[in-house]
PDB file of C-alpha atoms and ligand atoms in Angstrom:
ATOM      1  CA  MET A 275      29.472  13.906  -2.105  1.00  0.00           C
ATOM      2  CA  ASN A 276      29.354  10.436  -0.621  1.00  0.00           C
ATOM      3  CA  VAL A 277      32.864   9.967   0.724  1.00  0.00           C
ATOM      4  CA  CYS A 278      33.674   6.614   2.363  1.00  0.00           C
ATOM      5  CA  HIS A 279      37.461   6.660   2.752  1.00  0.00           C
ATOM      6  CA  HIS A 280      38.945   9.450   4.827  1.00  0.00           C
ATOM      7  CA  LEU A 281      42.200  10.855   6.147  1.00  0.00           C
ATOM      8  CA  ASP A 282      43.495   9.230   9.293  1.00  0.00           C
ATOM      9  CA  ASP A 283      43.910  11.263  12.471  1.00  0.00           C
ATOM     10  CA  ALA A 284      47.695  11.319  12.328  1.00  0.00           C
ATOM     11  CA  THR A 285      47.618  12.771   8.804  1.00  0.00           C
ATOM     12  CA  LEU A 286      45.068  15.395   9.816  1.00  0.00           C
ATOM     13  CA  LEU A 287      47.227  16.462  12.755  1.00  0.00           C
ATOM     14  CA  ARG A 288      50.355  16.642  10.608  1.00  0.00           C
ATOM     15  CA  TYR A 289      48.449  18.714   8.060  1.00  0.00           C
ATOM     16  CA  ALA A 290      47.021  21.050  10.682  1.00  0.00           C
ATOM     17  CA  SER A 291      50.432  21.551  12.286  1.00  0.00           C
ATOM     18  CA  GLY A 292      52.123  22.304   8.967  1.00  0.00           C
ATOM     19  CA  GLY A 293      54.055  19.039   9.005  1.00  0.00           C
ATOM     20  CA  LEU A 294      53.259  17.979   5.447  1.00  0.00           C
ATOM     21  CA  ASP A 295      55.141  19.186   2.407  1.00  0.00           C
ATOM     22  CA  GLU A 296      53.421  20.878  -0.520  1.00  0.00           C
ATOM     23  CA  ALA A 297      52.612  17.714  -2.482  1.00  0.00           C
ATOM     24  CA  PHE A 298      50.948  15.924   0.433  1.00  0.00           C
ATOM     25  CA  SER A 299      49.348  19.138   1.707  1.00  0.00           C
ATOM     26  CA  THR A 300      47.718  19.655  -1.680  1.00  0.00           C
ATOM     27  CA  VAL A 301      46.243  16.142  -1.674  1.00  0.00           C
ATOM     28  CA  VAL A 302      45.003  16.519   1.913  1.00  0.00           C
ATOM     29  CA  ALA A 303      43.558  19.992   1.266  1.00  0.00           C
ATOM     30  CA  SER A 304      41.845  18.696  -1.890  1.00  0.00           C
ATOM     31  CA  HIS A 305      40.230  15.862   0.055  1.00  0.00           C
ATOM     32  CA  ILE A 306      39.121  18.317   2.738  1.00  0.00           C
ATOM     33  CA  ALA A 307      37.547  20.476   0.039  1.00  0.00           C
ATOM     34  CA  MET A 308      35.501  17.446  -1.069  1.00  0.00           C
ATOM     35  CA  CYS A 309      34.683  16.030   2.382  1.00  0.00           C
ATOM     36  CA  ASP A 310      32.533  17.662   5.067  1.00  0.00           C
ATOM     37  CA  GLU A 311      33.625  15.165   7.715  1.00  0.00           C
ATOM     38  CA  CYS A 312      37.344  15.813   7.306  1.00  0.00           C
ATOM     39  CA  ARG A 313      36.736  19.563   6.976  1.00  0.00           C
ATOM     40  CA  HIS A 314      35.265  19.559  10.472  1.00  0.00           C
ATOM     41  CA  ALA A 315      38.009  17.259  11.760  1.00  0.00           C
ATOM     42  CA  ALA A 316      40.704  19.514  10.301  1.00  0.00           C
ATOM     43  CA  ARG A 317      39.198  22.456  12.131  1.00  0.00           C
ATOM     44  CA  SER A 318      39.424  20.484  15.374  1.00  0.00           C
ATOM     45  CA  ALA A 319      42.951  19.391  14.563  1.00  0.00           C
ATOM     46  CA  GLU A 320      43.976  23.014  14.121  1.00  0.00           C
ATOM     47  CA  ALA A 321      42.559  23.707  17.570  1.00  0.00           C
ATOM     48  CA  ILE A 322      44.509  20.735  18.909  1.00  0.00           C
ATOM     49  CA  GLY A 323      47.621  22.185  17.344  1.00  0.00           C
ATOM     50  CA  GLY A 324      46.926  25.294  19.376  1.00  0.00           C
ATOM     51  CA  TYR A 325      46.700  23.219  22.565  1.00  0.00           C
ATOM     52  CA  LEU A 326      49.960  21.455  21.799  1.00  0.00           C
ATOM     53  CA  LEU A 327      51.753  24.719  21.158  1.00  0.00           C
ATOM     54  CA  GLU A 328      50.457  26.152  24.423  1.00  0.00           C
ATOM     55  CA  ASP A 329      51.401  23.046  26.377  1.00  0.00           C
ATOM     56  CA  GLY A 330      54.704  22.568  24.621  1.00  0.00           C
ATOM     57  CA  GLU A 331      54.005  18.883  24.131  1.00  0.00           C
ATOM     58  CA  PRO A 332      55.745  16.828  21.465  1.00  0.00           C
ATOM     59  CA  GLU A 333      54.153  16.519  18.052  1.00  0.00           C
ATOM     60  CA  VAL A 334      53.441  12.798  18.315  1.00  0.00           C
ATOM     61  CA  LEU A 335      50.354  11.965  20.352  1.00  0.00           C
ATOM     62  CA  SER A 336      49.990   8.866  22.453  1.00  0.00           C
ATOM     63  CA  THR A 337      47.189   6.407  21.804  1.00  0.00           C
ATOM     64  CA  GLY A 338      43.872   7.890  22.818  1.00  0.00           C
ATOM     65  CA  ALA A 339      45.212  11.404  23.156  1.00  0.00           C
ATOM     66  CA  PHE A 340      43.375  12.529  20.050  1.00  0.00           C
ATOM     67  CA  ASP A 341      40.043  11.323  21.444  1.00  0.00           C
ATOM     68  CA  ARG A 342      40.693  12.931  24.816  1.00  0.00           C
ATOM     69  CA  ILE A 343      41.513  16.261  23.252  1.00  0.00           C
ATOM     70  CA  MET A 344      38.473  15.978  21.002  1.00  0.00           C
ATOM     71  CA  GLU A 345      36.325  15.509  24.106  1.00  0.00           C
ATOM     72  CA  ARG A 346      37.854  18.598  25.673  1.00  0.00           C
ATOM     73  CA  LEU A 347      37.184  20.578  22.539  1.00  0.00           C
ATOM     74  CA  ASP A 348      33.634  19.292  22.201  1.00  0.00           C
ATOM     75  CA  SER A 349      32.796  20.232  25.763  1.00  0.00           C
ATOM     76  CA  ALA A 350      34.724  23.482  25.982  1.00  0.00           C
ATOM     77  CA  SER A 351      34.565  25.273  22.695  1.00  0.00           C
ATOM     78  CA  ALA A 352      31.845  27.477  21.346  1.00  0.00           C
ATOM     79  CA  PRO A 353      30.272  26.338  18.089  1.00  0.00           C
ATOM     80  CA  ALA A 354      32.684  26.943  15.263  1.00  0.00           C
ATOM     81  CA  ALA A 355      31.703  29.080  12.342  1.00  0.00           C
ATOM     82  CA  GLU A 356      30.227  27.136   9.473  1.00  0.00           C
ATOM     83  CA  PRO A 357      32.926  25.933   7.105  1.00  0.00           C
ATOM     84  CA  VAL A 358      33.092  27.722   3.812  1.00  0.00           C
ATOM     85  CA  ALA A 359      31.473  25.538   1.172  1.00  0.00           C
ATOM     86  CA  PRO A 360      33.611  24.579  -1.805  1.00  0.00           C
ATOM     87  CA  GLU A 361      33.147  26.687  -4.893  1.00  0.00           C
ATOM     88  CA  PRO A 362      30.324  25.033  -6.840  1.00  0.00           C
ATOM     89  CA  THR A 363      31.555  25.379 -10.401  1.00  0.00           C
ATOM     90  CA  GLY A 364      34.219  23.116 -11.894  1.00  0.00           C
ATOM     91  CA  ASP A 365      35.183  19.580 -10.963  1.00  0.00           C
ATOM     92  CA  VAL A 366      38.708  20.275  -9.700  1.00  0.00           C
ATOM     93  CA  PRO A 367      38.951  20.857  -5.931  1.00  0.00           C
ATOM     94  CA  LEU A 368      39.926  24.410  -5.060  1.00  0.00           C
ATOM     95  CA  PRO A 369      43.416  23.664  -3.626  1.00  0.00           C
ATOM     96  CA  LEU A 370      44.340  22.001  -6.921  1.00  0.00           C
ATOM     97  CA  ARG A 371      43.074  24.734  -9.226  1.00  0.00           C
ATOM     98  CA  ARG A 372      46.171  26.890  -8.995  1.00  0.00           C
ATOM     99  CA  PHE A 373      48.027  24.013 -10.647  1.00  0.00           C
ATOM    100  CA  VAL A 374      45.587  22.630 -13.228  1.00  0.00           C
ATOM    101  CA  GLY A 375      42.685  25.064 -13.571  1.00  0.00           C
ATOM    102  CA  HIS A 376      39.091  24.316 -12.690  1.00  0.00           C
ATOM    103  CA  SER A 377      38.129  21.601 -15.184  1.00  0.00           C
ATOM    104  CA  LEU A 378      39.380  18.023 -15.413  1.00  0.00           C
ATOM    105  CA  ASP A 379      38.544  18.144 -19.122  1.00  0.00           C
ATOM    106  CA  ALA A 380      41.208  20.838 -19.592  1.00  0.00           C
ATOM    107  CA  VAL A 381      44.060  18.824 -18.052  1.00  0.00           C
ATOM    108  CA  SER A 382      46.808  18.020 -20.560  1.00  0.00           C
ATOM    109  CA  TRP A 383      47.613  14.331 -20.375  1.00  0.00           C
ATOM    110  CA  LYS A 384      50.621  12.391 -21.535  1.00  0.00           C
ATOM    111  CA  THR A 385      50.242   8.692 -22.259  1.00  0.00           C
ATOM    112  CA  VAL A 386      52.866   6.817 -20.256  1.00  0.00           C
ATOM    113  CA  ALA A 387      51.656   3.213 -20.552  1.00  0.00           C
ATOM    114  CA  PRO A 388      48.757   1.410 -22.201  1.00  0.00           C
ATOM    115  CA  GLY A 389      45.627   2.753 -20.558  1.00  0.00           C
ATOM    116  CA  VAL A 390      47.561   5.129 -18.316  1.00  0.00           C
ATOM    117  CA  ARG A 391      47.895   8.865 -18.777  1.00  0.00           C
ATOM    118  CA  LYS A 392      49.814  11.192 -16.478  1.00  0.00           C
ATOM    119  CA  HIS A 393      49.914  14.894 -15.777  1.00  0.00           C
ATOM    120  CA  ALA A 394      52.934  15.922 -13.719  1.00  0.00           C
ATOM    121  CA  ILE A 395      52.443  18.980 -11.507  1.00  0.00           C
ATOM    122  CA  ALA A 396      55.416  21.265 -11.086  1.00  0.00           C
ATOM    123  CA  LEU A 397      56.058  22.247  -7.480  1.00  0.00           C
ATOM    124  CA  PRO A 398      58.500  24.887  -6.277  1.00  0.00           C
ATOM    125  CA  SER A 399      62.063  23.631  -6.262  1.00  0.00           C
ATOM    126  CA  GLY A 400      63.048  22.054  -2.997  1.00  0.00           C
ATOM    127  CA  SER A 401      59.837  20.087  -2.573  1.00  0.00           C
ATOM    128  CA  ALA A 402      60.687  16.678  -1.190  1.00  0.00           C
ATOM    129  CA  SER A 403      57.749  14.893  -2.812  1.00  0.00           C
ATOM    130  CA  SER A 404      56.199  14.730  -6.242  1.00  0.00           C
ATOM    131  CA  LEU A 405      52.609  15.488  -7.145  1.00  0.00           C
ATOM    132  CA  TYR A 406      50.852  14.226 -10.241  1.00  0.00           C
ATOM    133  CA  MET A 407      47.526  13.164 -11.659  1.00  0.00           C
ATOM    134  CA  LEU A 408      46.747   9.859 -13.298  1.00  0.00           C
ATOM    135  CA  SER A 409      43.930   8.941 -15.646  1.00  0.00           C
ATOM    136  CA  ILE A 410      43.582   5.159 -15.703  1.00  0.00           C
ATOM    137  CA  ALA A 411      41.444   3.455 -18.322  1.00  0.00           C
ATOM    138  CA  PRO A 412      38.158   1.715 -17.445  1.00  0.00           C
ATOM    139  CA  GLY A 413      38.639  -1.919 -16.453  1.00  0.00           C
ATOM    140  CA  LYS A 414      42.401  -1.638 -15.978  1.00  0.00           C
ATOM    141  CA  ALA A 415      43.886  -3.505 -13.022  1.00  0.00           C
ATOM    142  CA  VAL A 416      46.945  -2.361 -11.141  1.00  0.00           C
ATOM    143  CA  PRO A 417      49.292  -5.158 -10.061  1.00  0.00           C
ATOM    144  CA  GLU A 418      49.230  -5.775  -6.337  1.00  0.00           C
ATOM    145  CA  HIS A 419      51.339  -3.326  -4.423  1.00  0.00           C
ATOM    146  CA  GLY A 420      51.958  -2.016  -0.951  1.00  0.00           C
ATOM    147  CA  HIS A 421      52.481   1.486   0.313  1.00  0.00           C
ATOM    148  CA  GLY A 422      55.530   2.531   2.255  1.00  0.00           C
ATOM    149  CA  GLY A 423      53.670   5.299   3.982  1.00  0.00           C
ATOM    150  CA  ASP A 424      55.018   7.329   1.104  1.00  0.00           C
ATOM    151  CA  GLU A 425      52.012   7.667  -1.168  1.00  0.00           C
ATOM    152  CA  MET A 426      48.571   9.212  -0.901  1.00  0.00           C
ATOM    153  CA  THR A 427      45.904   8.954  -3.606  1.00  0.00           C
ATOM    154  CA  LEU A 428      42.722  11.016  -3.938  1.00  0.00           C
ATOM    155  CA  ILE A 429      40.032   9.993  -6.430  1.00  0.00           C
ATOM    156  CA  LEU A 430      38.740  12.951  -8.442  1.00  0.00           C
ATOM    157  CA  SER A 431      36.433  11.127 -10.839  1.00  0.00           C
ATOM    158  CA  GLY A 432      35.612   7.570 -11.816  1.00  0.00           C
ATOM    159  CA  ALA A 433      36.233   4.775  -9.331  1.00  0.00           C
ATOM    160  CA  TYR A 434      38.260   1.685  -8.570  1.00  0.00           C
ATOM    161  CA  GLN A 435      37.681  -1.283  -6.319  1.00  0.00           C
ATOM    162  CA  ASP A 436      40.078  -3.360  -4.276  1.00  0.00           C
ATOM    163  CA  ALA A 437      40.036  -5.496  -1.161  1.00  0.00           C
ATOM    164  CA  LEU A 438      39.429  -2.382   0.925  1.00  0.00           C
ATOM    165  CA  GLY A 439      36.253  -1.486  -0.944  1.00  0.00           C
ATOM    166  CA  ARG A 440      35.195   0.973  -3.565  1.00  0.00           C
ATOM    167  CA  PHE A 441      37.071   4.242  -3.990  1.00  0.00           C
ATOM    168  CA  GLY A 442      35.036   6.894  -5.794  1.00  0.00           C
ATOM    169  CA  PRO A 443      35.194  10.678  -6.092  1.00  0.00           C
ATOM    170  CA  GLY A 444      36.417  12.283  -2.874  1.00  0.00           C
ATOM    171  CA  ASP A 445      37.762   9.045  -1.413  1.00  0.00           C
ATOM    172  CA  ILE A 446      41.376   9.016  -0.300  1.00  0.00           C
ATOM    173  CA  ALA A 447      43.746   6.069  -0.025  1.00  0.00           C
ATOM    174  CA  ASP A 448      45.760   7.125   2.993  1.00  0.00           C
ATOM    175  CA  LEU A 449      47.199   3.702   3.684  1.00  0.00           C
ATOM    176  CA  ASP A 450      49.809   2.519   6.097  1.00  0.00           C
ATOM    177  CA  GLU A 451      52.822   0.606   4.924  1.00  0.00           C
ATOM    178  CA  HIS A 452      51.402  -2.821   5.679  1.00  0.00           C
ATOM    179  CA  VAL A 453      48.474  -2.615   3.305  1.00  0.00           C
ATOM    180  CA  GLU A 454      48.807  -4.512   0.051  1.00  0.00           C
ATOM    181  CA  HIS A 455      46.096  -3.956  -2.476  1.00  0.00           C
ATOM    182  CA  GLN A 456      45.217  -4.533  -6.108  1.00  0.00           C
ATOM    183  CA  PRO A 457      42.959  -1.800  -7.452  1.00  0.00           C
ATOM    184  CA  LYS A 458      40.845  -2.366 -10.545  1.00  0.00           C
ATOM    185  CA  VAL A 459      39.202   0.574 -12.288  1.00  0.00           C
ATOM    186  CA  GLU A 460      35.454   0.199 -12.755  1.00  0.00           C
ATOM    187  CA  PRO A 461      34.101  -0.062 -16.275  1.00  0.00           C
ATOM    188  CA  GLY A 462      32.510   2.934 -17.968  1.00  0.00           C
ATOM    189  CA  GLU A 463      34.855   5.838 -17.364  1.00  0.00           C
ATOM    190  CA  PRO A 464      38.506   6.431 -16.524  1.00  0.00           C
ATOM    191  CA  CYS A 465      39.564   6.824 -12.917  1.00  0.00           C
ATOM    192  CA  ILE A 466      41.251  10.188 -12.476  1.00  0.00           C
ATOM    193  CA  CYS A 467      43.249  10.555  -9.283  1.00  0.00           C
ATOM    194  CA  LEU A 468      45.684  12.922  -7.612  1.00  0.00           C
ATOM    195  CA  VAL A 469      48.775  11.284  -6.137  1.00  0.00           C
ATOM    196  CA  ALA A 470      51.504  12.522  -3.810  1.00  0.00           C
ATOM    197  CA  THR A 471      54.605  10.352  -3.625  1.00  0.00           C
ATOM    198  CA  GLU A 472      57.755  10.784  -1.611  1.00  0.00           C
ATOM    199  CA  ALA A 473      60.882  10.979  -3.681  1.00  0.00           C
ATOM    200  CA  PRO A 474      62.771   8.980  -4.667  1.00  0.00           C
ATOM    201  CA  THR A 475      60.180   6.529  -5.907  1.00  0.00           C
ATOM    202  CA  ARG A 476      60.653   3.127  -4.373  1.00  0.00           C
ATOM    203  CA  PHE A 477      59.173   1.135  -7.230  1.00  0.00           C
ATOM    204  CA  LYS A 478      56.225  -0.121  -5.283  1.00  0.00           C
ATOM    205  CA  GLY A 479      53.654   2.650  -5.543  1.00  0.00           C
ATOM    206  CA  LEU A 480      50.632   2.918  -7.778  1.00  0.00           C
ATOM    207  CA  PHE A 481      52.367   4.621 -10.682  1.00  0.00           C
ATOM    208  CA  SER A 482      55.399   2.358 -10.668  1.00  0.00           C
ATOM    209  CA  ARG A 483      53.164  -0.685 -10.721  1.00  0.00           C
ATOM    210  CA  LEU A 484      51.261   0.651 -13.689  1.00  0.00           C
ATOM    211  CA  LEU A 485      54.559   0.873 -15.544  1.00  0.00           C
ATOM    212  CA  GLN A 486      55.636  -2.570 -14.477  1.00  0.00           C
ATOM    213  CA  PRO A 487      54.641  -4.395 -17.680  1.00  0.00           C
ATOM    214  CA  LEU A 488      56.703  -1.908 -19.676  1.00  0.00           C
ATOM    215  CA  VAL A 489      59.932  -1.771 -17.770  1.00  0.00           C
ATOM    216  CA  GLY A 490      59.928  -5.235 -16.284  1.00  0.00           C
ATOM    217  CA  ILE A 491      60.408  -4.277 -12.650  1.00  0.00           C
TER     218      ILE A 491
HETATM  219 ZN1   ZN B 684      37.183  12.766   4.647  1.00  0.00          ZN
END
């Protein structure tokens, strides 16, 4: 899979240290299942987590600390075992299958706006964030919006383009709060994505913007 847009280091470290809730963990784990590069990086991040626990250092790393620790790991550690390859059958990443099964074709969609279908994923009560899938029609544009550091989107099939480039299967939009973008789904097939959003919704994320023409926000 030709993945171009990856998790950032801070997200990988939070994931590896157990600092993400179930919704965000599922999106991160699903990307890792689709991305060799981040699978290797996650393995290193777990090792870093071990270092931090041993040293008793705070969770937040200073600038450059990640690279320094990576150098230590590269020079010190024995070759890691080969990562387990994702299960070949089905087009749903393994970490998502316990919620929606193994086939995107089998997902039950609910139309929520013209050209937009949604499948909400029930998480155990107490989860701070929501997790859902969207299927957005070919050619549909999403009004420009920013991210508050509170939304993460993984493309499962289809593709969209925005100022940051093309996002196709396996790509993740793990954007910081200053990024404003205006995705447009490519023609030909719907763009199906997995989204984690912090609750309560702040009316500026991808899904809210798709609803904008309906509710006038
Ligand atoms: Zn990646």
